XYZ file of C-alpha atoms in Angstrom:
129
model
C -65.457 27.440 -39.244
C -64.596 30.029 -41.851
C -62.498 29.292 -44.914
C -61.153 32.164 -47.013
C -59.543 31.444 -50.372
C -57.420 34.120 -52.015
C -56.446 34.736 -55.621
C -54.739 37.451 -57.601
C -51.565 39.302 -56.772
C -48.333 38.617 -58.608
C -45.754 41.039 -59.962
C -45.978 44.631 -61.107
C -43.734 47.556 -61.747
C -43.754 50.616 -59.563
C -46.759 52.741 -60.407
C -48.691 49.732 -61.612
C -51.789 48.016 -60.271
C -52.835 44.610 -58.989
C -56.111 43.130 -57.770
C -56.445 40.740 -54.869
C -59.579 38.676 -54.275
C -60.790 36.605 -51.357
C -63.791 34.298 -51.450
C -65.631 32.956 -48.410
C -65.901 29.277 -49.329
C -67.098 28.058 -45.931
C -68.893 29.838 -43.114
C -70.392 27.399 -40.639
C -72.134 30.010 -38.486
C -73.011 32.532 -41.188
C -70.880 35.355 -39.835
C -69.455 36.666 -43.085
C -72.362 39.112 -43.462
C -71.979 40.250 -39.857
C -68.269 40.440 -39.142
C -66.026 43.019 -40.768
C -63.355 41.830 -43.171
C -60.038 43.259 -44.145
C -56.596 42.913 -45.663
C -53.263 42.580 -43.941
C -49.754 42.972 -45.262
C -46.621 41.183 -44.117
C -43.250 42.373 -45.332
C -40.320 39.939 -45.138
C -39.099 39.714 -41.559
C -41.765 42.050 -40.204
C -45.039 41.694 -38.343
C -48.318 41.370 -40.148
C -50.239 44.653 -40.163
C -53.662 45.690 -41.308
C -54.028 47.912 -44.357
C -57.777 48.067 -45.002
C -61.068 47.038 -43.466
C -64.708 47.014 -44.502
C -67.676 46.601 -42.211
C -71.002 44.851 -42.729
C -72.491 48.040 -44.177
C -69.691 48.506 -46.692
C -67.893 51.296 -44.883
C -64.196 51.178 -45.657
C -61.248 52.343 -43.617
C -57.527 52.333 -44.374
C -54.109 52.494 -42.823
C -51.936 55.458 -43.671
C -49.925 53.261 -46.059
C -53.027 52.254 -48.006
C -55.075 55.450 -47.967
C -55.354 56.994 -51.417
C -53.748 54.024 -53.196
C -55.650 50.887 -52.160
C -59.400 50.292 -52.407
C -61.222 47.609 -50.459
C -64.616 46.372 -51.617
C -67.037 43.560 -51.025
C -69.723 42.190 -53.329
C -73.383 42.595 -52.361
C -73.659 38.964 -51.304
C -70.719 39.487 -48.995
C -68.928 36.439 -50.318
C -66.088 38.104 -52.199
C -63.666 40.626 -50.796
C -61.294 42.541 -53.042
C -58.338 44.859 -52.648
C -57.378 47.026 -55.606
C -53.758 48.079 -55.337
C -52.891 51.176 -57.391
C -49.776 53.289 -57.696
C -47.750 50.416 -56.279
C -44.382 51.021 -54.671
C -41.471 48.601 -54.119
C -42.179 48.867 -50.363
C -45.566 47.241 -50.987
C -43.758 43.958 -51.718
C -44.828 41.187 -49.357
C -47.553 38.717 -48.528
C -51.151 39.911 -48.363
C -53.762 38.133 -46.303
C -57.509 38.592 -46.217
C -59.082 38.268 -42.825
C -62.300 38.183 -40.871
C -62.697 39.019 -37.206
C -65.384 40.161 -34.811
C -63.712 43.558 -34.685
C -61.611 44.911 -37.524
C -61.223 48.567 -38.452
C -58.701 51.263 -39.244
C -58.547 54.648 -37.551
C -56.041 57.463 -37.544
C -53.804 55.588 -39.941
C -53.658 52.268 -38.117
C -55.761 49.129 -38.212
C -56.994 47.155 -35.232
C -58.517 43.735 -34.807
C -59.841 41.403 -32.167
C -58.816 37.762 -31.927
C -59.258 35.149 -33.156
C -58.805 36.047 -36.807
C -59.728 33.829 -39.725
C -57.045 34.144 -42.416
C -56.802 33.506 -46.106
C -53.814 31.505 -47.306
C -51.864 34.581 -48.398
C -50.931 36.040 -51.767
C -47.516 37.289 -52.809
C -47.198 40.784 -54.263
C -43.873 41.800 -55.759
C -43.268 45.346 -56.982
C -40.148 46.114 -58.962
C -38.635 49.616 -59.243
């Protein structure tokens, strides 16, 4: 079992910044240093989609929405995942979820993942004009 606990997020004005964090609080089989992790975004009424991923070696990849504005990182112990959101736009409003899966990466502007996915509980981000 994997348990991911998120914190951060909240409200910001357009052009502002927010930081999201995700801590691996339980990892029964010790996969958090093997599997890639990432962040997903879910706008109201729309499907959840990946925005950033980071592999076991720290290589990051991004969706076209996130590239140049969001930065994914992971601490050296691999227990804490972060997503720095800069130059926020009102369209970034929604729920953000951290995730872990056997396969998780972004390429050519889109993110892909295998199933099953372990999810954090979600964090609301609200960006006002």
